[in-house]
mmCIF file of C-alpha atoms and ligand atoms in Angstrom:
data_model
loop_
_atom_site.group_PDB
_atom_site.id
_atom_site.type_symbol
_atom_site.label_atom_id
_atom_site.label_comp_id
_atom_site.label_asym_id
_atom_site.label_seq_id
_atom_site.Cartn_x
_atom_site.Cartn_y
_atom_site.Cartn_z
ATOM 1 C CA MET A 7 -0.344 -0.193 0.071
ATOM 2 C CA ALA A 8 0.735 3.526 -1.129
ATOM 3 C CA LYS A 9 0.515 6.231 2.102
ATOM 4 C CA ILE A 10 0.889 9.801 0.720
ATOM 5 C CA ALA A 11 0.420 13.296 2.562
ATOM 6 C CA VAL A 12 -1.599 16.232 1.610
ATOM 7 C CA LEU A 13 -0.242 19.547 2.156
ATOM 8 C CA GLY A 14 -2.871 22.263 2.275
ATOM 9 C CA TYR A 15 -6.932 21.001 2.092
ATOM 10 C CA GLY A 16 -8.349 23.758 0.242
ATOM 11 C CA THR A 17 -9.465 23.100 -3.375
ATOM 12 C CA VAL A 18 -6.975 21.394 -4.976
ATOM 13 C CA GLY A 19 -5.944 19.119 -1.375
ATOM 14 C CA SER A 20 -9.910 18.605 -1.484
ATOM 15 C CA GLY A 21 -10.139 17.818 -4.561
ATOM 16 C CA LEU A 22 -6.786 15.251 -5.097
ATOM 17 C CA VAL A 23 -8.904 13.603 -1.783
ATOM 18 C CA GLU A 24 -11.817 12.870 -3.854
ATOM 19 C CA VAL A 25 -10.498 11.812 -6.985
ATOM 20 C CA LEU A 26 -8.639 9.516 -5.224
ATOM 21 C CA GLU A 27 -11.560 8.151 -2.743
ATOM 22 C CA ARG A 28 -13.937 8.169 -6.316
ATOM 23 C CA ASN A 29 -11.461 7.054 -8.717
ATOM 24 C CA SER A 30 -9.633 4.306 -5.902
ATOM 25 C CA ALA A 31 -10.424 1.279 -7.741
ATOM 26 C CA VAL A 32 -8.800 2.495 -11.039
ATOM 27 C CA ALA A 33 -5.946 4.338 -8.903
ATOM 28 C CA ARG A 34 -5.140 1.169 -7.241
ATOM 29 C CA LYS A 35 -4.869 -1.407 -10.370
ATOM 30 C CA GLN A 36 -2.593 1.468 -11.827
ATOM 31 C CA ALA A 37 -0.434 1.653 -9.178
ATOM 32 C CA GLY A 38 -0.220 -1.811 -8.474
ATOM 33 C CA GLU A 39 -1.626 -1.374 -4.871
ATOM 34 C CA GLU A 40 -3.650 0.727 -2.821
ATOM 35 C CA VAL A 41 -3.309 4.394 -2.664
ATOM 36 C CA LEU A 42 -4.324 5.442 1.195
ATOM 37 C CA VAL A 43 -3.622 9.263 1.744
ATOM 38 C CA LYS A 44 -2.461 8.724 5.728
ATOM 39 C CA TYR A 45 -2.386 12.625 6.643
ATOM 40 C CA ILE A 46 -4.102 15.735 6.034
ATOM 41 C CA LEU A 47 -1.605 19.039 6.688
ATOM 42 C CA ASP A 48 -3.122 22.025 7.253
ATOM 43 C CA LEU A 49 -3.311 25.415 10.118
ATOM 44 C CA ARG A 50 -7.139 24.694 10.303
ATOM 45 C CA ASP A 51 -9.120 21.920 11.614
ATOM 46 C CA PHE A 52 -12.040 19.757 9.753
ATOM 47 C CA PRO A 53 -15.084 19.243 11.636
ATOM 48 C CA GLY A 54 -17.730 16.779 10.520
ATOM 49 C CA ASP A 55 -15.336 16.151 7.359
ATOM 50 C CA PRO A 56 -14.964 12.774 6.530
ATOM 51 C CA TYR A 57 -11.397 12.732 6.568
ATOM 52 C CA GLU A 58 -11.092 15.260 10.109
ATOM 53 C CA ASP A 59 -9.426 12.208 11.469
ATOM 54 C CA ARG A 60 -5.733 12.312 8.646
ATOM 55 C CA VAL A 61 -5.542 16.266 9.257
ATOM 56 C CA ILE A 62 -2.358 17.344 11.576
ATOM 57 C CA HIS A 63 -0.239 20.534 12.043
ATOM 58 C CA ASP A 64 3.146 19.689 12.578
ATOM 59 C CA TYR A 65 4.837 18.560 8.922
ATOM 60 C CA ASN A 66 7.698 16.848 11.448
ATOM 61 C CA ILE A 67 5.248 13.928 11.522
ATOM 62 C CA ILE A 68 4.880 13.817 7.943
ATOM 63 C CA LEU A 69 8.764 14.527 6.998
ATOM 64 C CA ASN A 70 10.165 11.383 10.317
ATOM 65 C CA ASP A 71 7.071 8.972 8.612
ATOM 66 C CA PRO A 72 8.948 6.810 6.893
ATOM 67 C CA GLU A 73 5.746 5.064 5.606
ATOM 68 C CA VAL A 74 4.664 8.312 3.279
ATOM 69 C CA SER A 75 6.274 7.525 -0.016
ATOM 70 C CA VAL A 76 4.579 11.003 -2.056
ATOM 71 C CA VAL A 77 3.718 14.607 -1.102
ATOM 72 C CA CYS A 78 1.397 16.543 -2.437
ATOM 73 C CA GLU A 79 2.270 20.442 -1.803
ATOM 74 C CA ALA A 80 -1.410 22.093 -2.657
ATOM 75 C CA MET A 81 -0.668 25.295 -0.409
ATOM 76 C CA GLY A 82 0.289 27.704 -3.184
ATOM 77 C CA GLY A 83 3.206 30.420 -2.642
ATOM 78 C CA VAL A 84 6.764 29.934 -2.484
ATOM 79 C CA GLY A 85 7.766 30.206 0.765
ATOM 80 C CA ALA A 86 6.479 27.265 3.449
ATOM 81 C CA ALA A 87 5.438 25.620 0.137
ATOM 82 C CA TYR A 88 9.175 25.707 -0.847
ATOM 83 C CA GLN A 89 10.644 24.094 1.982
ATOM 84 C CA PHE A 90 8.818 21.730 2.734
ATOM 85 C CA THR A 91 8.569 19.870 -0.760
ATOM 86 C CA LYS A 92 12.753 20.931 -0.749
ATOM 87 C CA GLN A 93 12.601 18.765 3.019
ATOM 88 C CA ALA A 94 10.253 15.920 1.821
ATOM 89 C CA LEU A 95 13.012 15.210 -1.925
ATOM 90 C CA GLU A 96 16.226 15.286 0.298
ATOM 91 C CA ALA A 97 14.106 12.915 2.239
ATOM 92 C CA GLY A 98 13.939 10.565 -0.532
ATOM 93 C CA LYS A 99 9.815 11.371 -0.329
ATOM 94 C CA SER A 100 8.273 11.449 -4.422
ATOM 95 C CA VAL A 101 6.624 15.675 -4.630
ATOM 96 C CA CYS A 102 3.113 16.551 -6.532
ATOM 97 C CA THR A 103 2.114 19.044 -7.560
ATOM 98 C CA SER A 104 -0.089 22.117 -8.875
ATOM 99 C CA ASN A 105 1.774 25.203 -7.789
ATOM 100 C CA LYS A 106 2.794 26.658 -10.776
ATOM 101 C CA GLU A 107 4.492 30.152 -8.810
ATOM 102 C CA LEU A 108 6.618 27.505 -7.148
ATOM 103 C CA VAL A 109 7.940 25.264 -10.005
ATOM 104 C CA ALA A 110 8.580 28.428 -12.371
ATOM 105 C CA LYS A 111 10.999 29.449 -9.262
ATOM 106 C CA HIS A 112 11.976 26.568 -8.221
ATOM 107 C CA GLY A 113 11.443 23.835 -10.819
ATOM 108 C CA ALA A 114 15.313 23.524 -11.867
ATOM 109 C CA LYS A 115 16.371 22.610 -8.225
ATOM 110 C CA LEU A 116 13.901 20.549 -6.831
ATOM 111 C CA LEU A 117 14.417 18.508 -9.828
ATOM 112 C CA GLY A 118 18.218 18.411 -8.789
ATOM 113 C CA ILE A 119 17.493 17.210 -5.233
ATOM 114 C CA ALA A 120 15.138 14.709 -6.322
ATOM 115 C CA ALA A 121 17.399 13.139 -9.640
ATOM 116 C CA GLN A 122 19.937 13.227 -6.392
ATOM 117 C CA LYS A 123 17.748 11.371 -4.254
ATOM 118 C CA SER A 124 15.763 8.528 -6.468
ATOM 119 C CA CYS A 125 12.460 10.254 -5.906
ATOM 120 C CA ASN A 126 10.678 12.507 -8.424
ATOM 121 C CA TYR A 127 9.111 15.666 -8.675
ATOM 122 C CA MET A 128 6.359 16.576 -10.399
ATOM 123 C CA PHE A 129 4.095 18.993 -11.622
ATOM 124 C CA GLU A 130 1.329 18.372 -14.264
ATOM 125 C CA ALA A 131 -1.021 20.274 -12.678
ATOM 126 C CA SER A 132 1.250 23.094 -13.171
ATOM 127 C CA VAL A 133 -0.064 23.764 -16.716
ATOM 128 C CA GLY A 134 -2.492 23.833 -18.067
ATOM 129 C CA GLY A 135 -4.940 22.285 -15.314
ATOM 130 C CA GLY A 136 -5.860 18.321 -16.001
ATOM 131 C CA ILE A 137 -4.225 19.278 -19.970
ATOM 132 C CA PRO A 138 -1.835 16.598 -20.150
ATOM 133 C CA ILE A 139 0.781 18.848 -21.211
ATOM 134 C CA ILE A 140 3.617 18.438 -19.098
ATOM 135 C CA ARG A 141 4.474 14.653 -19.611
ATOM 136 C CA ALA A 142 3.415 14.858 -23.673
ATOM 137 C CA ILE A 143 6.811 17.412 -23.679
ATOM 138 C CA ASN A 144 8.467 14.963 -21.225
ATOM 139 C CA THR A 145 7.536 11.709 -23.546
ATOM 140 C CA SER A 146 5.498 11.869 -26.477
ATOM 141 C CA LEU A 147 7.337 14.590 -27.561
ATOM 142 C CA VAL A 148 10.864 14.168 -26.853
ATOM 143 C CA THR A 149 11.907 12.919 -29.610
ATOM 144 C CA GLU A 150 10.773 16.500 -31.731
ATOM 145 C CA ARG A 151 12.830 19.538 -32.502
ATOM 146 C CA ILE A 152 10.107 21.703 -31.382
ATOM 147 C CA GLU A 153 9.897 25.275 -32.983
ATOM 148 C CA GLU A 154 6.908 26.756 -30.945
ATOM 149 C CA ILE A 155 4.436 27.278 -28.134
ATOM 150 C CA THR A 156 1.422 29.176 -28.587
ATOM 151 C CA GLY A 157 -1.121 29.373 -25.912
ATOM 152 C CA ILE A 158 -4.375 29.974 -23.731
ATOM 153 C CA LEU A 159 -3.046 29.114 -20.074
ATOM 154 C CA ASN A 160 -5.076 30.924 -17.699
ATOM 155 C CA GLY A 161 -8.831 30.533 -17.146
ATOM 156 C CA THR A 162 -10.287 33.159 -15.560
ATOM 157 C CA THR A 163 -8.352 35.534 -18.020
ATOM 158 C CA ASN A 164 -10.690 33.545 -21.075
ATOM 159 C CA TYR A 165 -13.806 33.315 -18.549
ATOM 160 C CA ILE A 166 -13.467 37.613 -18.935
ATOM 161 C CA LEU A 167 -12.291 38.083 -22.353
ATOM 162 C CA THR A 168 -15.125 34.916 -23.003
ATOM 163 C CA ARG A 169 -17.821 37.426 -21.913
ATOM 164 C CA MET A 170 -16.603 40.370 -23.308
ATOM 165 C CA GLU A 171 -16.879 39.404 -26.619
ATOM 166 C CA ARG A 172 -20.550 36.921 -25.746
ATOM 167 C CA GLU A 173 -21.851 40.335 -24.030
ATOM 168 C CA GLY A 174 -20.503 43.435 -24.827
ATOM 169 C CA ALA A 175 -19.778 43.849 -21.317
ATOM 170 C CA ASP A 176 -16.566 46.205 -20.220
ATOM 171 C CA TYR A 177 -13.559 44.418 -17.837
ATOM 172 C CA GLY A 178 -14.500 45.393 -14.392
ATOM 173 C CA GLN A 179 -17.910 44.516 -14.892
ATOM 174 C CA VAL A 180 -17.331 40.984 -16.411
ATOM 175 C CA LEU A 181 -14.109 40.728 -13.092
ATOM 176 C CA LYS A 182 -16.956 41.422 -10.057
ATOM 177 C CA GLN A 183 -19.292 38.759 -11.894
ATOM 178 C CA ALA A 184 -16.595 36.525 -12.382
ATOM 179 C CA GLN A 185 -15.293 37.293 -8.754
ATOM 180 C CA GLU A 186 -19.223 36.782 -7.426
ATOM 181 C CA LEU A 187 -18.924 33.203 -9.517
ATOM 182 C CA GLY A 188 -15.764 31.835 -8.023
ATOM 183 C CA TYR A 189 -14.032 32.206 -11.059
ATOM 184 C CA ALA A 190 -11.784 34.589 -10.351
ATOM 185 C CA GLU A 191 -9.714 35.643 -7.201
ATOM 186 C CA ARG A 192 -10.697 38.520 -4.589
ATOM 187 C CA ASN A 193 -7.144 39.444 -5.717
ATOM 188 C CA PRO A 194 -6.649 38.758 -8.792
ATOM 189 C CA GLU A 195 -3.824 40.273 -9.728
ATOM 190 C CA ALA A 196 -1.738 36.966 -11.021
ATOM 191 C CA ASP A 197 -4.058 36.439 -13.322
ATOM 192 C CA VAL A 198 -5.202 39.512 -15.450
ATOM 193 C CA GLU A 199 -2.074 41.075 -15.069
ATOM 194 C CA GLY A 200 -0.627 37.519 -17.292
ATOM 195 C CA TRP A 201 1.990 36.765 -14.823
ATOM 196 C CA ASP A 202 -0.100 33.415 -13.793
ATOM 197 C CA THR A 203 0.727 32.733 -18.048
ATOM 198 C CA CYS A 204 3.788 33.956 -17.817
ATOM 199 C CA ARG A 205 4.961 31.308 -15.502
ATOM 200 C CA LYS A 206 3.053 28.377 -17.531
ATOM 201 C CA ILE A 207 4.677 29.167 -20.500
ATOM 202 C CA ALA A 208 8.161 29.751 -18.338
ATOM 203 C CA ILE A 209 7.886 26.250 -17.263
ATOM 204 C CA LEU A 210 7.341 24.721 -20.777
ATOM 205 C CA ALA A 211 9.667 26.809 -22.438
ATOM 206 C CA SER A 212 12.093 25.121 -19.297
ATOM 207 C CA LEU A 213 11.207 21.705 -20.181
ATOM 208 C CA VAL A 214 11.938 21.652 -23.765
ATOM 209 C CA THR A 215 14.998 23.924 -23.663
ATOM 210 C CA GLY A 216 16.658 21.792 -20.794
ATOM 211 C CA LYS A 217 17.861 25.277 -19.348
ATOM 212 C CA ASN A 218 15.883 27.534 -16.802
ATOM 213 C CA VAL A 219 13.598 29.962 -18.310
ATOM 214 C CA ASP A 220 13.227 33.339 -15.628
ATOM 215 C CA SER A 221 9.566 33.695 -15.540
ATOM 216 C CA GLU A 222 9.639 37.037 -14.839
ATOM 217 C CA LYS A 223 12.004 38.187 -17.601
ATOM 218 C CA ILE A 224 9.538 37.401 -19.606
ATOM 219 C CA HIS A 225 7.175 40.158 -21.724
ATOM 220 C CA THR A 226 4.004 40.043 -19.390
ATOM 221 C CA GLU A 227 1.065 42.061 -20.291
ATOM 222 C CA GLY A 228 -2.476 41.393 -18.986
ATOM 223 C CA ILE A 229 -6.170 41.758 -19.625
ATOM 224 C CA THR A 230 -6.596 45.319 -18.150
ATOM 225 C CA GLY A 231 -7.052 47.487 -20.655
ATOM 226 C CA ILE A 232 -9.069 45.368 -23.164
ATOM 227 C CA SER A 233 -12.454 47.326 -23.431
ATOM 228 C CA GLY A 234 -15.743 46.337 -25.169
ATOM 229 C CA ALA A 235 -15.474 48.424 -27.751
ATOM 230 C CA ASP A 236 -11.769 46.918 -28.424
ATOM 231 C CA PHE A 237 -13.911 43.742 -29.207
ATOM 232 C CA ALA A 238 -16.838 45.915 -31.259
ATOM 233 C CA TYR A 239 -13.495 47.012 -33.792
ATOM 234 C CA ALA A 240 -12.787 43.440 -33.110
ATOM 235 C CA GLU A 241 -16.201 41.818 -34.379
ATOM 236 C CA ALA A 242 -16.467 44.295 -37.407
ATOM 237 C CA ALA A 243 -13.367 42.314 -38.369
ATOM 238 C CA ASP A 244 -14.410 39.590 -37.854
ATOM 239 C CA MET A 245 -11.992 38.603 -35.142
ATOM 240 C CA THR A 246 -11.643 38.160 -31.219
ATOM 241 C CA VAL A 247 -8.519 38.653 -28.706
ATOM 242 C CA LYS A 248 -7.863 36.389 -26.062
ATOM 243 C CA LEU A 249 -4.291 36.261 -24.054
ATOM 244 C CA LEU A 250 -1.416 33.944 -25.654
ATOM 245 C CA ALA A 251 1.484 33.127 -24.189
ATOM 246 C CA SER A 252 4.527 32.515 -27.276
ATOM 247 C CA CYS A 253 7.370 31.430 -27.389
ATOM 248 C CA ARG A 254 9.695 30.262 -30.292
ATOM 249 C CA PHE A 255 12.425 28.248 -30.166
ATOM 250 C CA ASN A 256 15.655 29.489 -32.017
ATOM 251 C CA GLU A 257 17.720 27.488 -33.399
ATOM 252 C CA ASP A 258 20.797 29.412 -31.551
ATOM 253 C CA GLY A 259 19.449 28.100 -28.527
ATOM 254 C CA SER A 260 17.516 31.185 -27.335
ATOM 255 C CA VAL A 261 13.808 31.659 -26.615
ATOM 256 C CA ARG A 262 11.605 34.579 -28.067
ATOM 257 C CA ALA A 263 8.782 34.852 -25.164
ATOM 258 C CA MET A 264 5.861 36.908 -24.633
ATOM 259 C CA VAL A 265 2.689 37.000 -23.211
ATOM 260 C CA ALA A 266 -0.323 39.199 -24.372
ATOM 261 C CA PRO A 267 -3.795 40.145 -25.939
ATOM 262 C CA PHE A 268 -3.529 39.775 -29.277
ATOM 263 C CA MET A 269 -6.566 39.723 -32.167
ATOM 264 C CA ILE A 270 -7.086 36.418 -33.433
ATOM 265 C CA SER A 271 -8.831 35.668 -36.167
ATOM 266 C CA ARG A 272 -12.103 33.534 -35.692
ATOM 267 C CA ASP A 273 -10.557 30.236 -37.529
ATOM 268 C CA HIS A 274 -8.142 30.330 -35.469
ATOM 269 C CA TYR A 275 -7.723 27.055 -33.274
ATOM 270 C CA PHE A 276 -7.751 29.742 -29.959
ATOM 271 C CA ALA A 277 -11.242 31.531 -31.265
ATOM 272 C CA GLY A 278 -12.971 28.193 -30.178
ATOM 273 C CA VAL A 279 -11.123 28.117 -26.996
ATOM 274 C CA ASN A 280 -13.570 29.509 -25.098
ATOM 275 C CA ASP A 281 -14.434 30.166 -20.678
ATOM 276 C CA VAL A 282 -12.287 28.801 -18.134
ATOM 277 C CA PHE A 283 -10.822 26.276 -20.934
ATOM 278 C CA ASN A 284 -7.409 25.945 -21.773
ATOM 279 C CA GLY A 285 -6.037 25.471 -25.151
ATOM 280 C CA ILE A 286 -2.263 24.674 -26.726
ATOM 281 C CA LEU A 287 -0.499 24.937 -29.817
ATOM 282 C CA VAL A 288 2.544 22.614 -29.717
ATOM 283 C CA ALA A 289 5.041 22.996 -33.331
ATOM 284 C CA GLY A 290 6.849 20.287 -33.830
ATOM 285 C CA ASP A 291 9.448 19.357 -36.715
ATOM 286 C CA MET A 292 8.792 15.879 -37.688
ATOM 287 C CA VAL A 293 4.754 16.230 -36.022
ATOM 288 C CA GLY A 294 3.879 19.632 -37.296
ATOM 289 C CA GLU A 295 1.695 20.935 -34.783
ATOM 290 C CA VAL A 296 0.394 19.237 -32.294
ATOM 291 C CA SER A 297 -2.862 21.047 -30.343
ATOM 292 C CA PHE A 298 -4.318 19.932 -26.677
ATOM 293 C CA GLY A 299 -7.206 21.211 -25.126
ATOM 294 C CA GLY A 300 -9.099 21.076 -21.959
ATOM 295 C CA ARG A 301 -10.067 22.637 -18.470
ATOM 296 C CA GLY A 302 -7.030 24.333 -17.520
ATOM 297 C CA ALA A 303 -8.584 25.616 -14.215
ATOM 298 C CA GLY A 304 -10.860 24.077 -11.438
ATOM 299 C CA LYS A 305 -11.402 21.189 -8.610
ATOM 300 C CA LEU A 306 -11.128 17.755 -10.106
ATOM 301 C CA PRO A 307 -9.710 18.272 -13.638
ATOM 302 C CA THR A 308 -6.579 20.138 -11.352
ATOM 303 C CA ALA A 309 -6.862 17.396 -8.814
ATOM 304 C CA SER A 310 -7.017 14.603 -11.831
ATOM 305 C CA ALA A 311 -3.515 15.510 -12.572
ATOM 306 C CA VAL A 312 -2.145 15.705 -9.248
ATOM 307 C CA ALA A 313 -3.300 12.210 -8.696
ATOM 308 C CA ALA A 314 -2.095 10.339 -11.947
ATOM 309 C CA ASP A 315 1.466 11.753 -10.881
ATOM 310 C CA VAL A 316 0.756 10.669 -7.462
ATOM 311 C CA VAL A 317 0.472 6.845 -9.833
ATOM 312 C CA ASN A 318 3.245 7.944 -11.643
ATOM 313 C CA CYS A 319 5.622 8.540 -8.521
ATOM 314 C CA VAL A 320 3.756 5.230 -6.572
ATOM 315 C CA ARG A 321 4.943 3.488 -10.477
ATOM 316 C CA SER A 322 8.272 4.670 -10.059
ATOM 317 C CA ARG A 323 9.629 4.301 -6.213
ATOM 318 C CA GLY A 324 13.455 4.609 -5.573
ATOM 319 C CA ARG A 325 13.998 5.661 -9.283
ATOM 320 C CA ASN A 326 14.035 9.534 -11.050
ATOM 321 C CA ILE A 327 12.437 9.692 -13.812
ATOM 322 C CA SER A 328 14.995 12.094 -16.072
ATOM 323 C CA CYS A 329 13.952 15.717 -17.011
ATOM 324 C CA THR A 330 16.468 17.739 -17.996
ATOM 325 C CA TRP A 331 15.528 21.281 -17.156
ATOM 326 C CA LYS A 332 18.978 22.556 -15.386
ATOM 327 C CA PRO A 333 19.571 25.628 -13.687
ATOM 328 C CA GLU A 334 21.480 27.181 -16.086
ATOM 329 C CA GLU A 335 19.590 30.603 -18.396
ATOM 330 C CA VAL A 336 18.186 30.990 -21.395
ATOM 331 C CA ARG A 337 19.130 33.623 -23.398
ATOM 332 C CA LEU A 338 15.297 35.445 -24.123
ATOM 333 C CA GLU A 339 15.416 36.725 -26.975
ATOM 334 C CA ASP A 340 14.344 40.939 -27.037
ATOM 335 C CA PRO A 341 10.976 41.591 -27.850
ATOM 336 C CA GLY A 342 11.191 45.038 -29.611
ATOM 337 C CA GLU A 343 12.860 42.806 -32.576
ATOM 338 C CA SER A 344 9.295 41.026 -33.189
ATOM 339 C CA GLU A 345 7.953 42.265 -36.166
ATOM 340 C CA ARG A 346 4.299 41.519 -36.576
ATOM 341 C CA ARG A 347 1.000 44.317 -37.547
ATOM 342 C CA PHE A 348 -0.693 45.714 -35.013
ATOM 343 C CA PHE A 349 -4.069 46.928 -33.936
ATOM 344 C CA ILE A 350 -4.726 50.408 -33.017
ATOM 345 C CA ARG A 351 -7.544 52.640 -32.007
ATOM 346 C CA ALA A 352 -7.098 56.334 -31.788
ATOM 347 C CA SER A 353 -8.646 59.736 -31.320
ATOM 348 C CA ALA A 354 -10.606 60.396 -34.127
ATOM 349 C CA SER A 355 -9.542 64.388 -33.770
ATOM 350 C CA GLU A 356 -5.658 62.997 -34.263
ATOM 351 C CA ARG A 357 -6.140 61.349 -36.803
ATOM 352 C CA GLY A 358 -3.617 63.816 -39.376
ATOM 353 C CA ALA A 359 -0.770 62.867 -36.724
ATOM 354 C CA VAL A 360 -1.355 58.692 -36.352
ATOM 355 C CA GLU A 361 -2.063 58.801 -40.064
ATOM 356 C CA LYS A 362 1.225 60.587 -40.510
ATOM 357 C CA ALA A 363 2.802 58.042 -37.415
ATOM 358 C CA PHE A 364 2.230 54.596 -39.348
ATOM 359 C CA GLY A 365 1.964 55.663 -43.304
ATOM 360 C CA GLU A 366 -0.599 55.782 -45.091
ATOM 361 C CA GLY A 367 -2.534 53.418 -47.616
ATOM 362 C CA THR A 368 -0.127 50.846 -48.039
ATOM 363 C CA GLY A 369 -1.558 47.013 -45.656
ATOM 364 C CA PHE A 370 -3.868 49.321 -43.772
ATOM 365 C CA VAL A 371 -7.354 47.771 -42.643
ATOM 366 C CA LYS A 372 -9.612 50.259 -41.745
ATOM 367 C CA LEU A 373 -11.927 49.566 -39.476
ATOM 368 C CA PRO A 374 -15.454 51.060 -39.173
ATOM 369 C CA GLU A 375 -15.939 55.044 -37.470
ATOM 370 C CA GLY A 376 -17.419 55.583 -33.773
ATOM 371 C CA GLY A 377 -17.630 57.898 -31.252
ATOM 372 C CA GLY A 378 -14.786 60.304 -31.557
ATOM 373 C CA GLU A 379 -12.516 57.614 -32.246
ATOM 374 C CA PHE A 380 -11.184 55.158 -34.976
ATOM 375 C CA GLY A 381 -8.932 51.856 -35.911
ATOM 376 C CA PHE A 382 -6.884 49.823 -38.373
ATOM 377 C CA PHE A 383 -4.300 47.350 -38.326
ATOM 378 C CA THR A 384 -0.739 48.579 -38.641
ATOM 379 C CA PRO A 385 1.397 47.288 -41.348
ATOM 380 C CA VAL A 386 4.133 44.793 -40.172
ATOM 381 C CA MET A 387 6.499 46.144 -37.738
ATOM 382 C CA LYS A 388 9.246 45.969 -35.244
ATOM 383 C CA GLU A 389 7.557 46.244 -31.766
ATOM 384 C CA LYS A 390 10.596 48.539 -31.208
ATOM 385 C CA ASP A 391 10.009 50.725 -33.611
ATOM 386 C CA PHE A 392 5.701 50.484 -32.976
ATOM 387 C CA ASP A 393 6.446 51.271 -29.033
ATOM 388 C CA GLU A 394 8.349 54.052 -30.706
ATOM 389 C CA LYS A 395 5.784 55.394 -32.943
ATOM 390 C CA CYS A 396 3.555 55.040 -30.236
ATOM 391 C CA SER A 397 4.845 57.018 -27.625
ATOM 392 C CA ALA A 398 5.406 59.955 -29.641
ATOM 393 C CA LEU A 399 1.684 59.866 -30.236
ATOM 394 C CA GLY A 400 1.011 59.706 -26.241
ATOM 395 C CA ALA A 401 -3.125 60.090 -25.301
ATOM 396 C CA ALA A 402 -3.835 60.005 -28.794
ATOM 397 C CA VAL A 403 -3.108 56.141 -28.800
ATOM 398 C CA LEU A 404 -6.395 54.786 -27.164
ATOM 399 C CA SER A 405 -5.812 50.986 -27.615
ATOM 400 C CA ARG A 406 -3.539 48.813 -29.392
ATOM 401 C CA ILE A 407 -3.610 44.971 -29.667
ATOM 402 C CA ARG A 408 -0.801 42.957 -31.044
ATOM 403 C CA LEU A 409 -2.540 41.072 -34.254
ATOM 404 C CA ALA A 410 -1.331 36.791 -34.630
HETATM 405 N N1 HSE B 509 -5.893 30.746 -11.396
HETATM 406 C C1 HSE B 509 -5.767 29.934 -12.558
HETATM 407 C C2 HSE B 509 -6.705 29.935 -14.326
HETATM 408 C C3 HSE B 509 -5.820 28.569 -12.126
HETATM 409 O O1 HSE B 509 -7.056 30.838 -13.708
HETATM 410 O O2 HSE B 509 -5.872 29.441 -14.912
HETATM 411 C C4 HSE B 509 -5.257 27.522 -12.448
HETATM 412 O O3 HSE B 509 -3.719 27.274 -12.663
#
């Protein structure tokens, strides 16, 4: 029998206990032995909960119990969660987690400890919730030269953008609704500012390159500046707006990575990825483009991915499954050198200056005018040239969105 401990009895922790209970026969069959939750570590007590007798408050009990072979960290954050994970791995216990912040920040180091101690650090649930993207990159696509990964990697922001599009509502209004429904956190900053998406693409890029991609160095923009007016223009052009993470792997080993809202055609794969769903496209040199989709957030989908990691840890007890993510830093390409087209919404009163800055007539697609403003698509240009022109125009530019 495999005995495990769950750190944190919140959404993911309680979801994991539920998955292992409801699918206990499946887990037993796949692991080759029964998987039992021996301890649940939390600061709180849970009177009346069927697992209340497993709840403890002292981590040392778990650390010093030789029966516990797998620890599931569902606490979040990079403080105690990091210390507990490190201590468990150093004690030879495998750790499974959905904590993308911790994986993005300390993944290389924790994987190194797991390798030394012949145990495993697994984090399938940290990217794409229930979508098996980590395992696909680590195993199924392992002989590919991966050229590009693009994804909608955050359920909360995708839900907000979907509702803005469908209801013609403004960002603030939809965020409030999303918070009331429990789809967005009371402090939604990590999601809406794009940091959560950024950590997830950094994890994927680190796994592809085998080097560390520092999420804090990736150019990241969130969705707080997207308005109902932007969606109205997008609709007129048969397009929509999505928060995309993109990562291009260059032949020289450098990486071009970015997180930002993009305007995409209605025909694009990502235009059909709505609500809390996530979508990921991986382009490999032999296989071509592979798409992944599913529930990127939520209790049971996320817990299902953690439970699968638990079973994999049990199956490979005493053996480290190699994972090539080393601490050496990847060189990130200057985002200013990327070339693309942009959508601009600008004040009609400044039309002359705006048209002068971006040229006239060539490569433009103008959109319907209204309310003292106008919108258009620029020709292809470098990010840094575009930024320079926008800065010079100041308040005349009301909104700017990249085109995918
Ligand atoms: N806040 C995250 C999201 C949870 O909305 O995608 C899953 O990582």
